[in-house]
Tab-separated table of C-alpha atoms in Angstrom:
chain	number	residue	atom	x	y	z
Y	647	MET	CA	178.893	43.143	-28.683
Y	648	ALA	CA	181.285	46.043	-28.385
Y	649	GLY	CA	181.036	49.417	-29.995
Y	650	LEU	CA	177.298	49.701	-30.608
Y	651	ALA	CA	175.865	53.161	-30.962
Y	652	PRO	CA	173.454	54.368	-28.268
Y	653	ALA	CA	169.797	54.593	-29.134
Y	654	ALA	CA	169.625	58.383	-29.197
Y	655	ASN	CA	168.447	58.418	-32.799
Y	656	ALA	CA	165.998	55.557	-32.332
Y	657	THR	CA	163.128	57.961	-31.727
Y	658	GLY	CA	164.479	60.747	-33.902
Y	659	GLN	CA	163.855	61.703	-37.449
Y	660	ALA	CA	164.147	59.331	-40.364
Y	661	PRO	CA	167.597	59.201	-41.953
Y	662	PRO	CA	168.261	61.453	-44.930
Y	663	PRO	CA	167.498	60.008	-48.358
Y	664	ALA	CA	170.226	57.666	-49.542
Y	665	ALA	CA	171.333	56.687	-52.986
Y	666	ALA	CA	169.232	53.872	-54.367
Y	667	PRO	CA	170.467	50.733	-56.039
Y	668	ALA	CA	169.966	51.845	-59.589
Y	669	ALA	CA	166.959	50.541	-61.461
Y	670	GLY	CA	167.033	50.425	-65.218
Y	671	ARG	CA	170.289	48.487	-65.487
Y	672	HIS	CA	168.243	45.583	-66.808
Y	673	LEU	CA	168.551	42.055	-65.549
Y	674	ASP	CA	171.370	39.982	-66.964
Y	675	ARG	CA	169.765	36.579	-66.581
Y	676	ALA	CA	172.855	34.653	-67.614
Y	677	GLU	CA	174.923	36.451	-64.979
Y	678	LEU	CA	172.243	35.893	-62.339
Y	679	ARG	CA	172.062	32.181	-63.145
Y	680	ALA	CA	175.847	32.012	-62.896
Y	681	GLY	CA	175.720	33.821	-59.552
Y	682	LEU	CA	173.286	31.280	-58.127
Y	683	ALA	CA	175.414	28.427	-59.459
Y	684	ALA	CA	178.449	29.957	-57.725
Y	685	VAL	CA	176.649	29.893	-54.380
Y	686	HIS	CA	175.757	26.234	-54.865
Y	687	GLU	CA	179.270	25.361	-55.989
Y	688	ALA	CA	180.632	27.119	-52.887
Y	689	GLY	CA	178.873	24.590	-50.677
Y	690	ILE	CA	175.188	25.499	-50.306
Y	691	TYR	CA	172.956	22.534	-51.159
Y	692	GLY	CA	170.271	24.557	-52.890
Y	693	ILE	CA	169.430	28.224	-53.484
Y	694	PHE	CA	166.471	29.854	-55.230
Y	695	SER	CA	165.832	33.513	-55.902
Y	696	ALA	CA	163.588	36.210	-57.306
Y	697	VAL	CA	164.968	39.506	-58.665
Y	698	ARG	CA	162.964	42.479	-59.936
Y	699	ASP	CA	163.930	45.684	-61.678
Y	700	GLY	CA	160.865	47.739	-62.471
Y	701	ARG	CA	158.737	45.409	-64.564
Y	702	GLU	CA	161.589	43.046	-65.351
Y	703	ARG	CA	161.753	39.847	-63.366
Y	704	PHE	CA	164.144	36.945	-62.937
Y	705	ASP	CA	163.337	33.701	-61.152
Y	706	GLY	CA	166.159	31.210	-60.802
Y	707	ALA	CA	167.514	28.307	-58.798
Y	708	SER	CA	170.592	26.129	-58.457
Y	709	GLY	CA	171.371	22.957	-56.576
Y	710	LEU	CA	169.422	20.352	-54.679
Y	711	ALA	CA	166.166	20.401	-52.756
Y	712	ASP	CA	166.844	16.862	-51.501
Y	713	VAL	CA	170.392	15.561	-51.246
Y	714	ASP	CA	169.233	11.923	-50.953
Y	715	THR	CA	167.029	11.781	-54.043
Y	716	GLY	CA	168.804	14.425	-56.114
Y	717	ARG	CA	165.585	16.428	-56.535
Y	718	PRO	CA	166.602	19.888	-57.763
Y	719	VAL	CA	165.478	23.177	-56.272
Y	720	ARG	CA	163.315	25.356	-58.471
Y	721	PRO	CA	162.106	28.942	-58.324
Y	722	GLY	CA	159.068	29.725	-56.217
Y	723	LEU	CA	159.457	27.076	-53.524
Y	724	GLN	CA	157.871	27.833	-50.171
Y	725	HIS	CA	160.408	28.374	-47.401
Y	726	ARG	CA	160.602	29.170	-43.698
Y	727	VAL	CA	161.778	32.796	-43.692
Y	728	GLY	CA	162.666	33.234	-40.013
Y	729	SER	CA	163.117	36.803	-38.859
Y	730	VAL	CA	161.871	38.339	-42.082
Y	731	THR	CA	158.646	37.794	-40.115
Y	732	LYS	CA	159.673	40.762	-37.965
Y	733	SER	CA	159.004	43.176	-40.828
Y	734	PHE	CA	155.428	41.870	-41.095
Y	735	THR	CA	154.861	42.124	-37.343
Y	736	ALA	CA	156.272	45.649	-37.275
Y	737	VAL	CA	153.939	46.732	-40.087
Y	738	ALA	CA	150.945	45.444	-38.126
Y	739	VAL	CA	152.053	47.373	-35.033
Y	740	LEU	CA	152.535	50.562	-37.049
Y	741	GLN	CA	149.127	50.140	-38.667
Y	742	GLN	CA	147.578	50.030	-35.211
Y	743	SER	CA	149.666	53.047	-34.244
Y	744	ALA	CA	148.167	54.937	-37.179
Y	745	LYS	CA	144.719	54.015	-35.859
Y	746	GLY	CA	145.579	55.311	-32.399
Y	747	ARG	CA	145.390	51.928	-30.698
Y	748	ILE	CA	149.129	51.609	-29.973
Y	749	ASN	CA	151.414	54.454	-28.931
Y	750	LEU	CA	155.008	53.652	-29.870
Y	751	ASP	CA	156.389	55.711	-26.985
Y	752	ARG	CA	154.050	54.309	-24.380
Y	753	PRO	CA	155.477	51.838	-21.809
Y	754	VAL	CA	155.018	48.187	-22.713
Y	755	GLY	CA	153.775	47.596	-19.173
Y	756	ASP	CA	150.702	49.675	-20.012
Y	757	TYR	CA	149.681	46.991	-22.515
Y	758	VAL	CA	150.977	43.737	-21.033
Y	759	PRO	CA	151.858	44.380	-17.361
Y	760	GLU	CA	151.684	40.671	-16.594
Y	761	LEU	CA	154.459	39.939	-19.124
Y	762	LEU	CA	156.786	42.861	-18.371
Y	763	PRO	CA	155.999	43.949	-14.816
Y	764	GLY	CA	157.478	46.533	-12.491
Y	765	GLU	CA	160.001	49.211	-13.303
Y	766	ARG	CA	161.160	47.555	-16.501
Y	767	GLY	CA	157.612	47.556	-17.834
Y	768	ARG	CA	157.528	51.320	-17.250
Y	769	LYS	CA	160.902	51.984	-18.888
Y	770	VAL	CA	160.650	49.833	-22.023
Y	771	THR	CA	158.501	51.362	-24.764
Y	772	VAL	CA	156.875	49.748	-27.769
Y	773	ARG	CA	159.406	51.525	-29.995
Y	774	MET	CA	162.270	49.923	-28.053
Y	775	LEU	CA	160.818	46.495	-28.800
Y	776	LEU	CA	160.569	47.346	-32.492
Y	777	ASN	CA	164.165	48.547	-32.866
Y	778	HIS	CA	165.816	46.175	-30.345
Y	779	THR	CA	166.880	48.854	-27.887
Y	780	SER	CA	164.853	47.385	-24.989
Y	781	GLY	CA	167.747	45.466	-23.449
Y	782	ILE	CA	165.447	42.460	-22.909
Y	783	ASN	CA	167.305	39.195	-23.331
Y	784	ASP	CA	166.608	36.468	-25.888
Y	785	TYR	CA	164.689	33.300	-25.015
Y	786	ILE	CA	166.344	30.869	-27.450
Y	787	ALA	CA	168.870	29.293	-25.052
Y	788	ASP	CA	166.132	28.380	-22.566
Y	789	ALA	CA	163.747	27.199	-25.279
Y	790	PHE	CA	166.409	24.746	-26.499
Y	791	PRO	CA	168.283	23.967	-23.272
Y	792	SER	CA	170.788	21.476	-24.687
Y	793	LEU	CA	172.429	24.427	-26.445
Y	794	LEU	CA	173.580	25.537	-23.009
Y	795	LYS	CA	175.648	22.344	-22.891
Y	796	GLY	CA	177.004	22.702	-26.417
Y	797	THR	CA	174.821	19.952	-27.898
Y	798	THR	CA	171.817	19.951	-30.239
Y	799	GLU	CA	169.524	17.252	-28.788
Y	800	SER	CA	166.882	19.884	-28.043
Y	801	LEU	CA	166.387	20.501	-31.748
Y	802	ASP	CA	165.113	16.944	-32.154
Y	803	GLU	CA	163.360	16.645	-28.802
Y	804	HIS	CA	161.249	19.735	-29.518
Y	805	ARG	CA	160.543	19.100	-33.196
Y	806	LEU	CA	156.776	18.616	-32.627
Y	807	ARG	CA	156.379	20.646	-29.429
Y	808	THR	CA	153.723	23.352	-29.177
Y	809	VAL	CA	154.817	26.195	-26.908
Y	810	GLU	CA	152.888	29.325	-25.971
Y	811	PRO	CA	154.466	32.742	-26.669
Y	812	THR	CA	153.974	33.778	-23.046
Y	813	VAL	CA	156.184	30.868	-21.932
Y	814	LEU	CA	158.946	31.948	-24.320
Y	815	ILE	CA	158.604	35.577	-23.252
Y	816	GLY	CA	158.982	34.428	-19.673
Y	817	TYR	CA	162.321	32.828	-20.526
Y	818	GLY	CA	163.685	36.043	-22.010
Y	819	VAL	CA	162.317	38.341	-19.320
Y	820	ALA	CA	163.704	36.121	-16.561
Y	821	ARG	CA	167.225	36.515	-17.901
Y	822	PRO	CA	169.275	39.530	-16.767
Y	823	GLN	CA	168.564	42.812	-18.516
Y	824	ARG	CA	171.355	43.375	-21.061
Y	825	PHE	CA	171.486	47.162	-20.616
Y	826	GLU	CA	169.368	50.079	-19.452
Y	827	PRO	CA	166.412	50.412	-21.841
Y	828	GLY	CA	167.078	52.831	-24.690
Y	829	THR	CA	170.849	53.130	-24.177
Y	830	ASP	CA	172.176	50.444	-26.534
Y	831	TRP	CA	171.172	47.898	-29.187
Y	832	SER	CA	170.898	44.117	-28.928
Y	833	TYR	CA	168.907	41.787	-31.155
Y	834	SER	CA	166.307	39.833	-29.190
Y	835	ASN	CA	163.495	37.642	-30.448
Y	836	THR	CA	161.688	38.198	-27.151
Y	837	ASN	CA	160.968	41.748	-28.310
Y	838	TYR	CA	158.859	40.527	-31.210
Y	839	LEU	CA	156.917	37.952	-29.243
Y	840	LEU	CA	156.070	40.777	-26.841
Y	841	LEU	CA	154.906	42.861	-29.804
Y	842	GLY	CA	152.574	40.033	-30.779
Y	843	GLU	CA	151.048	40.143	-27.312
Y	844	VAL	CA	150.792	43.948	-27.442
Y	845	LEU	CA	148.820	43.513	-30.683
Y	846	ARG	CA	146.594	40.955	-28.990
Y	847	LYS	CA	145.867	43.272	-26.058
Y	848	ALA	CA	145.346	46.405	-28.177
Y	849	THR	CA	143.029	44.791	-30.745
Y	850	GLY	CA	141.487	41.796	-28.981
Y	851	GLU	CA	142.558	39.614	-31.918
Y	852	ASP	CA	145.011	36.770	-32.370
Y	853	PRO	CA	148.159	38.521	-33.679
Y	854	GLU	CA	148.922	35.976	-36.396
Y	855	ARG	CA	145.379	36.247	-37.777
Y	856	LEU	CA	145.623	40.038	-37.590
Y	857	ILE	CA	148.920	40.097	-39.514
Y	858	THR	CA	147.447	37.686	-42.073
Y	859	ARG	CA	144.446	39.927	-42.751
Y	860	ASP	CA	146.020	43.389	-42.494
Y	861	VAL	CA	149.485	42.759	-43.916
Y	862	ILE	CA	149.720	39.525	-45.908
Y	863	ARG	CA	146.357	39.756	-47.675
Y	864	ARG	CA	146.572	43.518	-48.101
Y	865	ALA	CA	149.896	43.059	-49.881
Y	866	GLY	CA	148.288	40.469	-52.162
Y	867	LEU	CA	150.591	37.611	-51.134
Y	868	ARG	CA	149.458	34.127	-52.096
Y	869	ASP	CA	152.139	31.864	-50.627
Y	870	THR	CA	152.835	33.542	-47.273
Y	871	TYR	CA	151.277	32.267	-44.056
Y	872	PHE	CA	151.764	31.405	-40.406
Y	873	PRO	CA	151.797	27.598	-40.085
Y	874	GLY	CA	150.380	27.566	-36.553
Y	875	THR	CA	150.942	24.174	-34.920
Y	876	ASP	CA	151.214	22.327	-38.251
Y	877	PRO	CA	154.833	21.162	-38.585
Y	878	ARG	CA	154.586	20.624	-42.335
Y	879	ILE	CA	154.870	23.190	-45.102
Y	880	ARG	CA	151.753	23.198	-47.259
Y	881	GLY	CA	153.268	23.769	-50.691
Y	882	ALA	CA	156.253	22.559	-52.677
Y	883	HIS	CA	159.451	23.128	-50.704
Y	884	ALA	CA	163.020	21.982	-50.271
Y	885	ARG	CA	164.313	19.933	-47.402
Y	886	MET	CA	166.064	22.189	-44.912
Y	887	TYR	CA	169.441	21.047	-43.614
Y	888	GLU	CA	171.085	22.195	-40.390
Y	889	SER	CA	174.832	21.743	-39.819
Y	890	PHE	CA	175.155	23.823	-36.631
Y	891	TYR	CA	178.752	24.713	-37.424
Y	892	GLY	CA	179.697	21.064	-37.874
Y	893	ILE	CA	178.102	19.742	-34.674
Y	894	ILE	CA	175.433	17.996	-36.782
Y	895	ASP	CA	177.383	15.885	-39.280
Y	896	PRO	CA	176.022	15.139	-41.772
Y	897	PRO	CA	173.526	18.032	-41.744
Y	898	ARG	CA	170.017	16.977	-40.719
Y	899	ASP	CA	166.692	17.849	-42.368
Y	900	TYR	CA	164.453	20.052	-40.211
Y	901	SER	CA	161.847	20.970	-42.814
Y	902	VAL	CA	159.159	19.306	-40.661
Y	903	TYR	CA	159.042	21.431	-37.511
Y	904	ASN	CA	156.447	22.953	-35.188
Y	905	MET	CA	157.246	26.663	-35.428
Y	906	THR	CA	155.331	27.873	-32.393
Y	907	TRP	CA	158.783	28.430	-30.875
Y	908	ALA	CA	159.166	31.394	-33.268
Y	909	GLY	CA	155.669	32.892	-33.570
Y	910	THR	CA	155.486	36.585	-34.462
Y	911	ALA	CA	159.290	36.742	-34.267
Y	912	GLY	CA	160.009	34.216	-37.002
Y	913	ALA	CA	157.421	31.570	-37.948
Y	914	LEU	CA	156.292	32.736	-41.409
Y	915	VAL	CA	156.443	30.601	-44.536
Y	916	SER	CA	156.832	32.517	-47.796
Y	917	THR	CA	158.521	32.568	-51.220
Y	918	PRO	CA	161.132	34.924	-52.692
Y	919	GLN	CA	158.493	36.264	-55.056
Y	920	ASP	CA	156.093	37.061	-52.213
Y	921	LEU	CA	158.843	38.738	-50.199
Y	922	ASN	CA	159.674	41.029	-53.106
Y	923	ALA	CA	155.982	41.872	-53.457
Y	924	PHE	CA	155.729	42.596	-49.724
Y	925	TYR	CA	158.717	44.941	-49.546
Y	926	ARG	CA	157.687	46.672	-52.753
Y	927	ALA	CA	154.224	47.337	-51.291
Y	928	LEU	CA	155.754	48.477	-47.996
Y	929	LEU	CA	158.398	50.822	-49.406
Y	930	GLY	CA	155.971	52.113	-52.013
Y	931	GLY	CA	153.560	53.296	-49.305
Y	932	ASP	CA	150.779	50.761	-49.882
Y	933	LEU	CA	150.803	49.267	-46.379
Y	934	LEU	CA	151.476	52.252	-44.114
Y	935	PRO	CA	150.715	55.978	-44.058
Y	936	ARG	CA	153.714	58.177	-44.825
Y	937	ARG	CA	154.299	59.148	-41.201
Y	938	GLN	CA	154.456	55.537	-40.025
Y	939	LEU	CA	156.737	54.543	-42.904
Y	940	GLU	CA	159.088	57.380	-41.989
Y	941	GLN	CA	159.131	56.161	-38.388
Y	942	MET	CA	159.877	52.643	-39.587
Y	943	ARG	CA	162.983	53.956	-41.357
Y	944	ALA	CA	164.293	55.928	-38.366
Y	945	THR	CA	167.292	53.820	-37.464
Y	946	VAL	CA	169.836	52.907	-34.812
Y	947	ASP	CA	173.440	52.525	-35.982
Y	948	VAL	CA	174.803	49.045	-35.328
Y	949	LYS	CA	178.596	49.032	-35.203
Y	950	ASP	CA	181.243	46.348	-35.138
Y	951	ASP	CA	183.957	46.207	-32.492
Y	952	LYS	CA	186.107	48.551	-34.591
Y	953	GLY	CA	183.429	51.240	-34.644
Y	954	ALA	CA	182.323	50.745	-38.250
Y	955	VAL	CA	178.590	50.896	-38.965
Y	956	VAL	CA	177.579	47.498	-40.330
Y	957	MET	CA	173.847	48.124	-40.558
Y	958	ARG	CA	171.183	50.589	-39.472
Y	959	TYR	CA	168.207	49.001	-37.737
Y	960	GLY	CA	164.812	50.662	-37.894
Y	961	LEU	CA	161.417	49.346	-36.788
Y	962	GLY	CA	161.475	45.772	-38.070
Y	963	ILE	CA	163.536	46.665	-41.129
Y	964	TYR	CA	167.196	47.540	-41.612
Y	965	SER	CA	169.391	49.200	-44.198
Y	966	ILE	CA	172.850	48.236	-45.398
Y	967	ASP	CA	175.226	49.668	-47.961
Y	968	THR	CA	175.778	48.044	-51.346
Y	969	PRO	CA	178.142	49.074	-54.164
Y	970	CYS	CA	175.298	51.077	-55.710
Y	971	GLY	CA	173.684	52.601	-52.637
Y	972	THR	CA	171.494	51.779	-49.663
Y	973	ALA	CA	169.199	48.759	-49.575
Y	974	TRP	CA	166.376	48.033	-47.120
Y	975	GLY	CA	164.987	44.716	-45.906
Y	976	HIS	CA	165.683	41.900	-43.467
Y	977	ASP	CA	167.216	38.450	-43.315
Y	978	GLY	CA	166.090	35.341	-41.526
Y	979	GLY	CA	167.283	31.971	-40.383
Y	980	VAL	CA	165.697	29.007	-38.640
Y	981	TRP	CA	166.800	25.397	-38.436
Y	982	GLY	CA	167.958	24.542	-41.955
Y	983	ALA	CA	166.493	27.561	-43.742
Y	984	GLY	CA	168.107	30.891	-44.603
Y	985	THR	CA	166.490	33.898	-46.279
Y	986	TRP	CA	167.621	37.345	-47.383
Y	987	ALA	CA	165.397	40.032	-48.934
Y	988	LEU	CA	166.561	43.544	-49.836
Y	989	SER	CA	165.144	46.384	-51.915
Y	990	SER	CA	166.128	49.790	-53.173
Y	991	PRO	CA	164.631	52.575	-51.002
Y	992	ASP	CA	161.704	53.008	-53.390
Y	993	GLY	CA	161.198	49.278	-53.962
Y	994	SER	CA	162.010	49.475	-57.669
Y	995	ARG	CA	164.963	47.060	-57.570
Y	996	GLN	CA	164.730	43.955	-55.378
Y	997	PHE	CA	166.223	40.614	-54.610
Y	998	ALA	CA	165.228	37.745	-52.346
Y	999	VAL	CA	166.877	34.372	-51.842
Y	1000	GLY	CA	166.143	31.206	-49.920
Y	1001	TYR	CA	168.743	28.534	-49.243
Y	1002	ASN	CA	168.576	25.186	-47.487
Y	1003	LEU	CA	171.850	24.689	-45.601
Y	1004	MET	CA	172.420	26.656	-42.415
Y	1005	LYS	CA	175.452	27.310	-40.215
Y	1006	TYR	CA	177.770	25.760	-42.737
Y	1007	GLN	CA	180.633	27.936	-41.454
Y	1008	ARG	CA	183.259	26.510	-39.124
Y	1009	LEU	CA	184.616	28.199	-36.003
Y	1010	ASN	CA	188.255	28.521	-35.071
Y	1011	GLU	CA	189.683	26.557	-32.158
Y	1012	SER	CA	188.817	29.271	-29.647
Y	1013	GLY	CA	185.239	29.463	-30.913
Y	1014	THR	CA	185.340	33.239	-31.389
Y	1015	GLU	CA	185.735	33.625	-35.148
Y	1016	PHE	CA	184.455	31.990	-38.271
Y	1017	LEU	CA	186.922	30.591	-40.720
Y	1018	PRO	CA	186.432	32.184	-44.161
Y	1019	HIS	CA	183.821	30.320	-46.195
Y	1020	PRO	CA	183.419	30.792	-49.961
Y	1021	ALA	CA	179.628	30.576	-49.735
Y	1022	ASP	CA	179.479	33.831	-47.765
Y	1023	ALA	CA	181.438	35.671	-50.458
Y	1024	ALA	CA	179.318	34.090	-53.210
Y	1025	LEU	CA	176.087	35.169	-51.497
Y	1026	VAL	CA	177.289	38.761	-51.187
Y	1027	ASP	CA	178.430	38.754	-54.822
Y	1028	TYR	CA	174.996	37.520	-55.889
Y	1029	ARG	CA	173.305	40.186	-53.778
Y	1030	ASP	CA	175.377	42.920	-55.398
Y	1031	LEU	CA	174.742	41.558	-58.879
Y	1032	ALA	CA	170.998	41.302	-58.234
Y	1033	LEU	CA	170.629	44.777	-56.738
Y	1034	CYS	CA	173.215	46.675	-58.763
Y	1035	GLY	CA	173.599	44.885	-62.082
Y	1036	ALA	CA	176.666	43.490	-63.795
Y	1037	THR	CA	178.017	46.984	-64.508
Y	1038	ALA	CA	177.821	48.157	-60.886
Y	1039	PRO	CA	181.069	49.444	-59.387
Y	1040	ARG	CA	182.829	46.837	-57.255
Y	1041	LYS	CA	185.192	47.350	-54.366
Y	1042	ALA	CA	188.785	46.459	-55.138
Y	1043	GLU	CA	189.023	44.416	-51.969
Y	1044	ARG	CA	186.091	43.085	-49.965
Y	1045	ALA	CA	186.960	41.085	-46.898
Y	1046	LEU	CA	184.163	39.296	-45.100
Y	1047	PRO	CA	183.653	40.030	-41.396
Y	1048	GLN	CA	185.538	37.474	-39.355
Y	1049	ARG	CA	184.015	37.604	-35.897
Y	1050	ALA	CA	181.401	34.938	-35.304
Y	1051	GLU	CA	178.603	37.413	-34.609
Y	1052	GLN	CA	179.302	39.270	-37.879
Y	1053	ALA	CA	178.822	36.533	-40.472
Y	1054	LEU	CA	177.178	37.619	-43.721
Y	1055	PRO	CA	174.495	37.467	-44.926
Y	1056	GLN	CA	173.200	36.840	-41.418
Y	1057	GLN	CA	173.037	40.564	-40.715
Y	1058	ALA	CA	171.027	40.586	-37.535
Y	1059	GLU	CA	173.138	37.843	-35.980
Y	1060	ARG	CA	175.825	40.464	-35.355
Y	1061	ALA	CA	174.511	41.119	-31.867
Y	1062	LEU	CA	173.472	37.739	-30.557
Y	1063	PRO	CA	173.040	37.220	-26.820
Y	1064	ARG	CA	176.153	36.332	-24.858
Y	1065	ALA	CA	174.354	34.868	-21.871
Y	1066	VAL	CA	176.139	31.533	-22.239
Y	1067	PRO	CA	179.906	32.124	-22.145
Y	1068	ALA	CA	180.718	28.461	-22.775
Y	1069	LEU	CA	179.348	28.655	-26.313
Y	1070	PRO	CA	180.017	30.942	-29.272
Y	1071	ALA	CA	177.202	33.481	-29.422
Y	1072	PRO	CA	175.604	32.124	-32.638
Y	1073	LEU	CA	174.994	28.765	-30.968
Y	1074	THR	CA	172.627	30.273	-28.433
Y	1075	ALA	CA	170.401	32.328	-30.750
Y	1076	PRO	CA	169.816	30.708	-34.147
Y	1077	LEU	CA	166.641	32.647	-34.979
Y	1078	ARG	CA	167.377	35.877	-36.798
């Protein structure tokens, strides 16, 4: 990806306070229901959401949980939340940093020399893993090798596979270093599997159990968990349909899937309500001491190829601009399941959505740009309505990003690995 800012501010001070999406506008439930319906009508099978403004709360849904039976989606369904998991993993690392067990600026090789050996293990720090400035490549293309050929057979062949995180880390580490550590930014799931192993080494505990006890339970979440090797979701959920930009036609249900391929980078199951509760606890200071929360919000500018800042990535959390100010959170995507969760800086105004059709966009003939899709615009409109209210100022013109690695709301997919030139970048790194 061209035009990314160097990581000079990755270890610097937290950004100055930004304007918050205004709380107190009150929730217009009719408008929010209409916004969800617009997303469904634009082509998404089913979408469900939770919105909070202070003590006010809206839970809504539109569309289908099962296209064969006509079962509707409803609020509160459990969902695979993909890379929203990274925020939970980052909190666990920062909690151990506060306890003195992990030093963010210490080389990763000091903790896991067998996984990141040699000079690279001495150059890459824990902080660089957290904010994706390590330069370590992603493992996805090697974990699903048919993607290298432009086909999706691997998705079905590996549906019930159990794979160890060290194997996946080995795939990413074996690929060429993308840039000198600390000099650029590139999203890599390998970073967060390495963080899981750093947690294991520093604490002597299984990282998923540690995150469950110290983050999920501490935040009071009831429907959030790591599924382990169980391919089925425990609670009520929608089927999760993957189109893969039209390669899978009709879209196929991948709601039953062994998620060990994602681990501490993206395996969590949760609900929109739980995600709002998590980010409210995090931004409100209930999960981290003030110093660690400030470090979490020290960001790296991520720019598009025209030099415009499209998001600011911190330590497992990012900020973007909305019509009413800055919002913090993360998005996620796995086979068939998309998630987006954002909050005002103080956690007073929040929205989270889950939707069950992924990679519905279509690429142009050269495979470098997405064709405009109305569902992207509808999702952004719903985000702005949820965070800002019906009276929030709107931009006169709002064009969606057109390059394939800049599709909204898939924020972190803006800098996907380009290790496989034969395929558009999104095809080789579906986990965000």
